[in-house]
Short mmCIF file of C-alpha atoms in Angstrom, two decimals:
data_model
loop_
_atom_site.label_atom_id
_atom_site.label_comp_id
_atom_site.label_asym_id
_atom_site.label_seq_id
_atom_site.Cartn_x
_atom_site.Cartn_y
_atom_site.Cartn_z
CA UNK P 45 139.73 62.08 -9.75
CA UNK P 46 136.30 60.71 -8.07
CA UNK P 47 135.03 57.07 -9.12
CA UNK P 48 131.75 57.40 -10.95
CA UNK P 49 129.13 55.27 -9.21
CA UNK P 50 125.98 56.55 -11.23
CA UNK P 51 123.99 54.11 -13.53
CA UNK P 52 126.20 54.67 -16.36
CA UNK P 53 128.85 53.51 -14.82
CA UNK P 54 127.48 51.02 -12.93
CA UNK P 55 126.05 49.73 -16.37
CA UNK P 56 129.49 50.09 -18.51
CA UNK P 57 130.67 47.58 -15.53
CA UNK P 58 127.27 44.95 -16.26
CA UNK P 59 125.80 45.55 -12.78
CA UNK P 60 122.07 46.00 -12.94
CA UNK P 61 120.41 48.87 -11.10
CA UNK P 62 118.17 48.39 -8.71
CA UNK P 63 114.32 49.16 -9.29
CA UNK P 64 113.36 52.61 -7.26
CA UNK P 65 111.01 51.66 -4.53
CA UNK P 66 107.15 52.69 -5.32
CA UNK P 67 105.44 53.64 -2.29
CA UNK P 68 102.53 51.52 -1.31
CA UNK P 69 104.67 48.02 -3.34
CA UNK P 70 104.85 44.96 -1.47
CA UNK P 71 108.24 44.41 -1.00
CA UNK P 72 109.32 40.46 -1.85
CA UNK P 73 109.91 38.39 1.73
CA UNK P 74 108.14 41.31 3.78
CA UNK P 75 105.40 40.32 5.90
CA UNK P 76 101.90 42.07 5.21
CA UNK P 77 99.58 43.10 7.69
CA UNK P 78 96.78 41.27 8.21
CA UNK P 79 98.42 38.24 6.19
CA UNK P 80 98.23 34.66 7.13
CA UNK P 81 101.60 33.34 8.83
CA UNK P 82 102.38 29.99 7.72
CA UNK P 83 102.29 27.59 11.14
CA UNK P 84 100.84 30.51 13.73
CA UNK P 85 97.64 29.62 15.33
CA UNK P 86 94.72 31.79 13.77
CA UNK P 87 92.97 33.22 16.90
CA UNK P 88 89.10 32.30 16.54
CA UNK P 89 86.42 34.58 14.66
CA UNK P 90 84.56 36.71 17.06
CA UNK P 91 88.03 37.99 19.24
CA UNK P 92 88.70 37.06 22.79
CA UNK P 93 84.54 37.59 24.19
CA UNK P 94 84.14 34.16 21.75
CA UNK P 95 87.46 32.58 23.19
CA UNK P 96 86.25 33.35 26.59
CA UNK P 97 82.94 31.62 25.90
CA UNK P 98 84.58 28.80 23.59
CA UNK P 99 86.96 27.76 26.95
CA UNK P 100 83.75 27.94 29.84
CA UNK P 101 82.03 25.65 27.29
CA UNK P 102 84.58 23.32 27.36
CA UNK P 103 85.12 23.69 30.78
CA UNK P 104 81.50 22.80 31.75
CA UNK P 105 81.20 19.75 29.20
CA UNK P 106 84.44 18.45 30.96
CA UNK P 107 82.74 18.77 34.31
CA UNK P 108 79.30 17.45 33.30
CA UNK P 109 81.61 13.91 31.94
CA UNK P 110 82.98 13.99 35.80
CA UNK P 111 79.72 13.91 37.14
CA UNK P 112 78.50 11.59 34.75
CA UNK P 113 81.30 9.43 35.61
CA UNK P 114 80.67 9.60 39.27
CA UNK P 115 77.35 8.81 39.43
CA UNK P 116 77.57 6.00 37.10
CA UNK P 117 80.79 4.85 39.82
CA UNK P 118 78.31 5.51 43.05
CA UNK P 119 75.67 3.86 41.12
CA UNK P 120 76.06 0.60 43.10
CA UNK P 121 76.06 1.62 46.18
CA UNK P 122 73.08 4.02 46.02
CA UNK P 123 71.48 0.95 44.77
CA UNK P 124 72.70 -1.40 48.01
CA UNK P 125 71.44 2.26 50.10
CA UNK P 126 67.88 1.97 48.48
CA UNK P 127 67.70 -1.22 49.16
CA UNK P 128 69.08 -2.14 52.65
CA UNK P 129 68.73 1.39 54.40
CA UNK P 130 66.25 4.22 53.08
CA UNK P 131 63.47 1.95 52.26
CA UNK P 132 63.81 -0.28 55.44
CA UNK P 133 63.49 2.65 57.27
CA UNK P 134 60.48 4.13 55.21
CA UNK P 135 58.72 1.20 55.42
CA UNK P 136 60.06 1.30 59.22
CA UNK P 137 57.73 4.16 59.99
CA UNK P 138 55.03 3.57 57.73
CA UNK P 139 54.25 -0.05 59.14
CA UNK P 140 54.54 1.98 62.60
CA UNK P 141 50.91 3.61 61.90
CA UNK P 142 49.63 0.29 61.20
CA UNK P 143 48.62 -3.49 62.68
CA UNK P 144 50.95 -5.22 60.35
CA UNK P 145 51.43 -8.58 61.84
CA UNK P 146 52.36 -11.89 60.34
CA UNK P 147 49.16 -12.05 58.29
CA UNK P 148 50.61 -9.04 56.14
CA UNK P 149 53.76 -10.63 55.29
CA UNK P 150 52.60 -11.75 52.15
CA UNK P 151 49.73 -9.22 51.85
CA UNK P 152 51.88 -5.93 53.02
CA UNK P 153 48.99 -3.67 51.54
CA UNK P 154 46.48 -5.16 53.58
CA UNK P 155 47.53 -3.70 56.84
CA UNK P 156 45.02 -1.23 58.96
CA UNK P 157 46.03 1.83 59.51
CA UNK P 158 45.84 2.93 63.15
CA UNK P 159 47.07 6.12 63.31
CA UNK P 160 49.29 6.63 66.60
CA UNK P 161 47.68 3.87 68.72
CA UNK P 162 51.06 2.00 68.73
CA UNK P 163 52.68 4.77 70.39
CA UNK P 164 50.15 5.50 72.68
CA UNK P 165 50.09 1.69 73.95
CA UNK P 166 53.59 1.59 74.51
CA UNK P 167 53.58 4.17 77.29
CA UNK P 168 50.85 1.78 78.98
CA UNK P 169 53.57 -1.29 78.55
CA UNK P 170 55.01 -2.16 81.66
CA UNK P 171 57.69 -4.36 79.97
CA UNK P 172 58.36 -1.56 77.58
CA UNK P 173 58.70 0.36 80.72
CA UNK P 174 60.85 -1.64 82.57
CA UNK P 175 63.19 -2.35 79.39
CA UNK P 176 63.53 1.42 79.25
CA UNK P 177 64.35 1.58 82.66
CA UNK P 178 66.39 -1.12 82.25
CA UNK P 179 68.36 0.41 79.22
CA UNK P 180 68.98 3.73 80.72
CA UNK P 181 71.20 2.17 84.26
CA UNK P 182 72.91 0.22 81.49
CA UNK P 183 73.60 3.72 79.94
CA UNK P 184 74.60 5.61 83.02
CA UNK P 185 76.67 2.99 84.68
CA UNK P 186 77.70 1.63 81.51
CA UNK P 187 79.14 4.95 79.74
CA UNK P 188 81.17 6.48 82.75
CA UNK P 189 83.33 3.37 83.75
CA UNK P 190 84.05 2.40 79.86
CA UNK P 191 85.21 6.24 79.49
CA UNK P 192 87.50 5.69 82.49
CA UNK P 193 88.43 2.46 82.09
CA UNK P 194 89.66 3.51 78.51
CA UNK P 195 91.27 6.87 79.27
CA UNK P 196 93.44 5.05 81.97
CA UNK P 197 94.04 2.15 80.10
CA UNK P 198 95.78 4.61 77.36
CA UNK P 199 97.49 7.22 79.38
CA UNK P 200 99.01 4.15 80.50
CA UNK P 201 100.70 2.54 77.19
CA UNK P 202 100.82 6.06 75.93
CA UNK P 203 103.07 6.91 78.39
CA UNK P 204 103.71 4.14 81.50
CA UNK P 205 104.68 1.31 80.08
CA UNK P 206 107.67 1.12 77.20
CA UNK P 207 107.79 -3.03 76.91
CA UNK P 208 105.48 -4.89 75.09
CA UNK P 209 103.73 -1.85 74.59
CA UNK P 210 101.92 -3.62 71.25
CA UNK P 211 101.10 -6.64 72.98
CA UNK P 212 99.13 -4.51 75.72
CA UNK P 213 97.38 -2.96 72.63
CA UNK P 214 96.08 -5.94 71.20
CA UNK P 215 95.60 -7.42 74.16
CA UNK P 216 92.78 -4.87 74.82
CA UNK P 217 91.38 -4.57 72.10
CA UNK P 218 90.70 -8.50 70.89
CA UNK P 219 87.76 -8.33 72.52
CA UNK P 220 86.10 -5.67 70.19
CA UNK P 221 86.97 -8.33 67.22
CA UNK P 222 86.00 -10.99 68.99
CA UNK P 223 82.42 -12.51 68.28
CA UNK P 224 79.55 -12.56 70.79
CA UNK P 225 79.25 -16.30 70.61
CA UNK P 226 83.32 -16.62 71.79
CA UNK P 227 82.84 -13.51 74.24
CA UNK P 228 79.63 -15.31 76.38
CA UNK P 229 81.56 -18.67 76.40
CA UNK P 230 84.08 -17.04 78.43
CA UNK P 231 81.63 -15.20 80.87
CA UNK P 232 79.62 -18.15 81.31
CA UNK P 233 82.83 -19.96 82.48
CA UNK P 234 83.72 -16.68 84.62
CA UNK P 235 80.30 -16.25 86.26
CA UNK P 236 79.30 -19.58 86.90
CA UNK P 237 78.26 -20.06 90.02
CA UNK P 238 79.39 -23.63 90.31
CA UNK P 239 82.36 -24.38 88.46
CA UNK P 240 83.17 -20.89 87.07
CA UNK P 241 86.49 -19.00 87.41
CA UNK P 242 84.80 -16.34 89.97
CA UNK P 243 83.77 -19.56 92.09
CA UNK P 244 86.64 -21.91 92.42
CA UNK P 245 88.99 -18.15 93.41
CA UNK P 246 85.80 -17.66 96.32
CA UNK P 247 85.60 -22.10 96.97
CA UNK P 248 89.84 -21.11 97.97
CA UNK P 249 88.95 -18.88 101.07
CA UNK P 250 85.99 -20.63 102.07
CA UNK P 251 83.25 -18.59 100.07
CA UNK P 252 80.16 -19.38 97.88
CA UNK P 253 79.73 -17.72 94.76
CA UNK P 254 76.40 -16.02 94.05
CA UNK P 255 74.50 -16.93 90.51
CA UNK P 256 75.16 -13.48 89.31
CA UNK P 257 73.34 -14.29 86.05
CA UNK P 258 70.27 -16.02 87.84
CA UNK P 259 69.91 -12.71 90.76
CA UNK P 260 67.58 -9.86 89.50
CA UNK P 261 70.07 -7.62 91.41
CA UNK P 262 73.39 -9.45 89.69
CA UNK P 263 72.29 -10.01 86.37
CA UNK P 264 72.16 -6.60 85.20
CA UNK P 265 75.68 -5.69 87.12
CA UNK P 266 77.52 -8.32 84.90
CA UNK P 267 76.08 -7.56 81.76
CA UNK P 268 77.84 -3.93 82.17
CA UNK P 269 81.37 -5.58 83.85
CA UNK P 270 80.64 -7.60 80.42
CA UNK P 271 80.41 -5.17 78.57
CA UNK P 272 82.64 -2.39 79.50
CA UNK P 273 85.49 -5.07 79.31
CA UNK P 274 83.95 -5.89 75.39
CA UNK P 275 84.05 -1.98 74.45
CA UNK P 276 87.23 -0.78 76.78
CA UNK P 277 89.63 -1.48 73.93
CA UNK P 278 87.66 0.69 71.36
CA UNK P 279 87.66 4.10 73.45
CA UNK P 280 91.61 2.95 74.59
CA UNK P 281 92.22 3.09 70.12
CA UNK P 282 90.25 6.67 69.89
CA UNK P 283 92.07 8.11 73.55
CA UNK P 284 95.62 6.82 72.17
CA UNK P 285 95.13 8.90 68.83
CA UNK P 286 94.21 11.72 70.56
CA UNK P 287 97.28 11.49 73.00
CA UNK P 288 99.69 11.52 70.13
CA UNK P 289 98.31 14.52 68.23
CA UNK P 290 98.90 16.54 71.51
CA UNK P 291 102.22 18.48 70.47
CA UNK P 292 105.43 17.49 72.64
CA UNK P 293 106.23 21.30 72.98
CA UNK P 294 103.20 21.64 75.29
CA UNK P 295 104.34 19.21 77.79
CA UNK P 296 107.56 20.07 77.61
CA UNK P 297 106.83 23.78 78.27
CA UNK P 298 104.32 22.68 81.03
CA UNK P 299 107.23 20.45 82.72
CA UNK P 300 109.47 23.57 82.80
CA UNK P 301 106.72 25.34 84.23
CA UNK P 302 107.82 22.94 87.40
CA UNK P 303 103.95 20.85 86.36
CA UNK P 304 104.04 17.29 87.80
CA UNK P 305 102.39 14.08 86.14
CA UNK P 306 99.34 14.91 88.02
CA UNK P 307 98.76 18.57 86.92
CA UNK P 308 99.89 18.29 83.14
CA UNK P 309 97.20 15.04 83.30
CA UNK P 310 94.72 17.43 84.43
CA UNK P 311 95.49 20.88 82.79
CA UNK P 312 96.98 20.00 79.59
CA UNK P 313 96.10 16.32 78.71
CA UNK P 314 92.51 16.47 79.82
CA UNK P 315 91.39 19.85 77.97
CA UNK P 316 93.09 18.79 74.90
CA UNK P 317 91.49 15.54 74.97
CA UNK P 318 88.35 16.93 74.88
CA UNK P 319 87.40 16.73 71.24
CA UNK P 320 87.99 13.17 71.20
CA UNK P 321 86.41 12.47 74.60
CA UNK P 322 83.18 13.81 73.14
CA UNK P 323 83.52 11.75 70.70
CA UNK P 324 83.64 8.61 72.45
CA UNK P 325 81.25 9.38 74.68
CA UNK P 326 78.66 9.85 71.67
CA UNK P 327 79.60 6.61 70.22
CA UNK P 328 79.59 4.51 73.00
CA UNK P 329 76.44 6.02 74.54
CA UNK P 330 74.82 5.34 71.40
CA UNK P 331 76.05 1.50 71.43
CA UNK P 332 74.97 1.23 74.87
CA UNK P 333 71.30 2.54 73.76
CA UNK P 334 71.18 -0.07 71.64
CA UNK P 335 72.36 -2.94 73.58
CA UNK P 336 71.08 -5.45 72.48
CA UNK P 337 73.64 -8.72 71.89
CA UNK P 338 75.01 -9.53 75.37
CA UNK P 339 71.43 -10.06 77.46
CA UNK P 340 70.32 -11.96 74.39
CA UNK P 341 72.99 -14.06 74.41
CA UNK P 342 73.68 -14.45 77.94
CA UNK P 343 69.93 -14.15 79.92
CA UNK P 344 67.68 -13.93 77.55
CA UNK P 345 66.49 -10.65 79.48
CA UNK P 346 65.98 -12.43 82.55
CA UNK P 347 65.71 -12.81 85.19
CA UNK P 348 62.64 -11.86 85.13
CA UNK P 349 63.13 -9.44 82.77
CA UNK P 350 65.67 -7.73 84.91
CA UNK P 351 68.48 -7.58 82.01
CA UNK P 352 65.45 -6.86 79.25
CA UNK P 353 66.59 -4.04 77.22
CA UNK P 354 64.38 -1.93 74.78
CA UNK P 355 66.33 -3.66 71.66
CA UNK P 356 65.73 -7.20 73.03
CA UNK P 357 62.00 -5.99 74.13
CA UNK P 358 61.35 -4.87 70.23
CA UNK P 359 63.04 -8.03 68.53
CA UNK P 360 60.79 -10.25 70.71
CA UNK P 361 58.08 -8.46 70.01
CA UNK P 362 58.73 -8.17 65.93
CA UNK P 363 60.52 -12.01 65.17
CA UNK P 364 58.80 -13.69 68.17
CA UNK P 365 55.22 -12.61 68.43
CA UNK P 366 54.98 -10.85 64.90
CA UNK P 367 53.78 -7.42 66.00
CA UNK P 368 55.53 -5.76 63.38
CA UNK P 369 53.79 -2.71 63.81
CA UNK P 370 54.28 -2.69 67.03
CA UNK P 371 57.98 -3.40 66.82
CA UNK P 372 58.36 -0.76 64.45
CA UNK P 373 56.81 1.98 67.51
CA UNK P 374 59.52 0.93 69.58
CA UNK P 375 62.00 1.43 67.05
CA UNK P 376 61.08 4.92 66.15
CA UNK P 377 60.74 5.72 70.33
CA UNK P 378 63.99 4.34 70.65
CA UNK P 379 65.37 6.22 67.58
CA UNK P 380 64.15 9.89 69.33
CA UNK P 381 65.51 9.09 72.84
CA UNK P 382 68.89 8.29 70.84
CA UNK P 383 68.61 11.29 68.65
CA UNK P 384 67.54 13.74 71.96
CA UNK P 385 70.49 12.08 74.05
CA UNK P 386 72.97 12.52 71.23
CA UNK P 387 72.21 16.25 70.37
CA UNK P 388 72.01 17.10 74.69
CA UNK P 389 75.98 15.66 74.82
CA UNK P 390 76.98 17.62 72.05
CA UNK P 391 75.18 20.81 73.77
CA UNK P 392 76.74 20.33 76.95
CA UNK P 393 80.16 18.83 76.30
CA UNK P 394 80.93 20.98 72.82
CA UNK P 395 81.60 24.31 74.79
CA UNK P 396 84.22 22.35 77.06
CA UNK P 397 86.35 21.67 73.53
CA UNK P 398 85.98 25.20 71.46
#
């Protein structure tokens, strides 16, 4: 005999009987479309277009606080730019159209304007002249033997010597640290021509020593020994760094090639060097352009005015006579001969690297 499950029997036995499911009933604990769910994020009104527009919004407020934030940080030194360089150099060219002169120091405003007559009188300048001439063999002898001197002096503790190979390093390049005032002490001693070092080696073998600083033809010729020894150390820094970013696979696949010192030098070292050899050569050419501190300090531009340079030339003309305008010609003249040499190296030498 079957057991009876019906509802009768299920309600002799006290069970209940479950309620028949109505179509369309929310059923107790089932989630409803549409519905809220406790602790989910609710996705903004408007669908994803708004959420787009919502994050870009937020994105460009968080970059306009970083720009805020770095222009309030560059703040000071925009200021200290202002200041020191742009209008200096405004004022620079302004003052060059004018016959601003000591008078005008106090009464800026008051200045004539002259148009180009300051230019115009400094081709007609036979000092300016001369200190141009003068500041171009400075250049051209100048330039080459620093560039040398340099390269050789760090192929050399790149490569030659393995001792005291820090000591060498400094050793060079204290005099780049070393102030103008210390730097002509020591040439004075070197080049005097009565007890200076140069002398007493010449007074051993029976010689005299010239006055190189007191010969028109001397003067100038020290003033570059002085200074390529002052600025050696600085290319030396510039030709080491580029030495040791040459990869060691090249010269070791040149030296299986059967390549000797002097062809890797020349085929491999040289043309990869080339990038930073342009570079020094800019830089220094534009120092020597603008020499300026050792014939101030150690002739004065004599003699007579065979070590005058176009730097010394404006400064005397500017602090020691007052011809501001003037001055300021020559500084502009000197700024476009920089400017035309500069952009001519970069023309020439630039292919040689690519």
């Amino acid at each position: 005999m079957g057991t009876t499950t019906g509802p009768a029997a299920r309600a002799a036995k006290g069970q209940k009987t479950p309620a028949p499911a109505v179509p369309g009933a929310a059923v107790p604990g089932a989630a409803v479309p549409g519905a809220a769910v406790p602790g989910a994020a609710t996705p903004p009104a408007g669908g994803p277009a708004t959420a787009a527009r919502s994050g870009r919004g937020r994105g460009r407020a968080s970059l306009g606080t970083q720009n805020r934030a770095g222009w309030l940080f560059s703040t000071p030194f925009l200021a200290l730019f202002a200041v020191f360089m742009a209008f200096p150099i405004v004022a620079t060219l302004a003052m060059s159209f004018t016959d601003f002169g000591l008078r005008n120091v106090t009464r800026p405003f008051e200045a004539n304007f002259v148009g180009f007559e300051n230019y115009a009188k400094l081709f007609g300048d036979e000092k300016f002249l001369k200190s141009l001439f003068n500041t171009a063999y400075f250049v051209v002898i100048g330039v080459p033997l620093t560039l040398l001197l340099g390269l050789a002096v760090a192929v050399l503790l790149n490569n030659g010597i393995d001792r005291a190979r820090t000591f060498f390093r400094v050793g060079f390049y204290a005099p780049v640290v070393t102030t103008i005032v210390a730097v002509a002490v020591v040439w004075r001693f070197v080049l005097d021509p009565s007890d200076g070092l140069i002398a007493g080696l010449l007074s051993e073998v029976g010689l005299t020593s010239p006055d190189f600083l007191g010969s028109e033809k001397l003067a100038m010729p020290s003033m570059i020994v002085m200074a390529v020894w002052r600025n050696t150390g600085t290319v030396m820094v510039l030709i080491i760094a580029g030495l040791q970013a040459i990869p060691t696979e090249v010269r070791e696949a040149a030296r299986l090639d059967g390549a000797g010192g002097w062809r890797e030098f020349r085929h491999i070292t040289v043309p990869l060097l080339r990038p930073t050899l342009l570079y020094a050569t800019v830089i220094t050419t534009i120092g020597y352009l603008n020499v300026f501190e050792e014939p101030f300090v150690m002739t004065q531009g004599g003699p007579s005015d065979s070590t005058l340079t176009v730097s010394l030339h404006m400064y005397r003309e500017g602090f020691n006579f007052f011809h501001m305008g003037y001055a300021s010609a020559m500084a502009y003249v000197l700024f476009v001969v920089i400017m035309a040499v500069t952009v001519l190296q970069l023309r020439l030498l630039k292919d040689n690297t690519e």
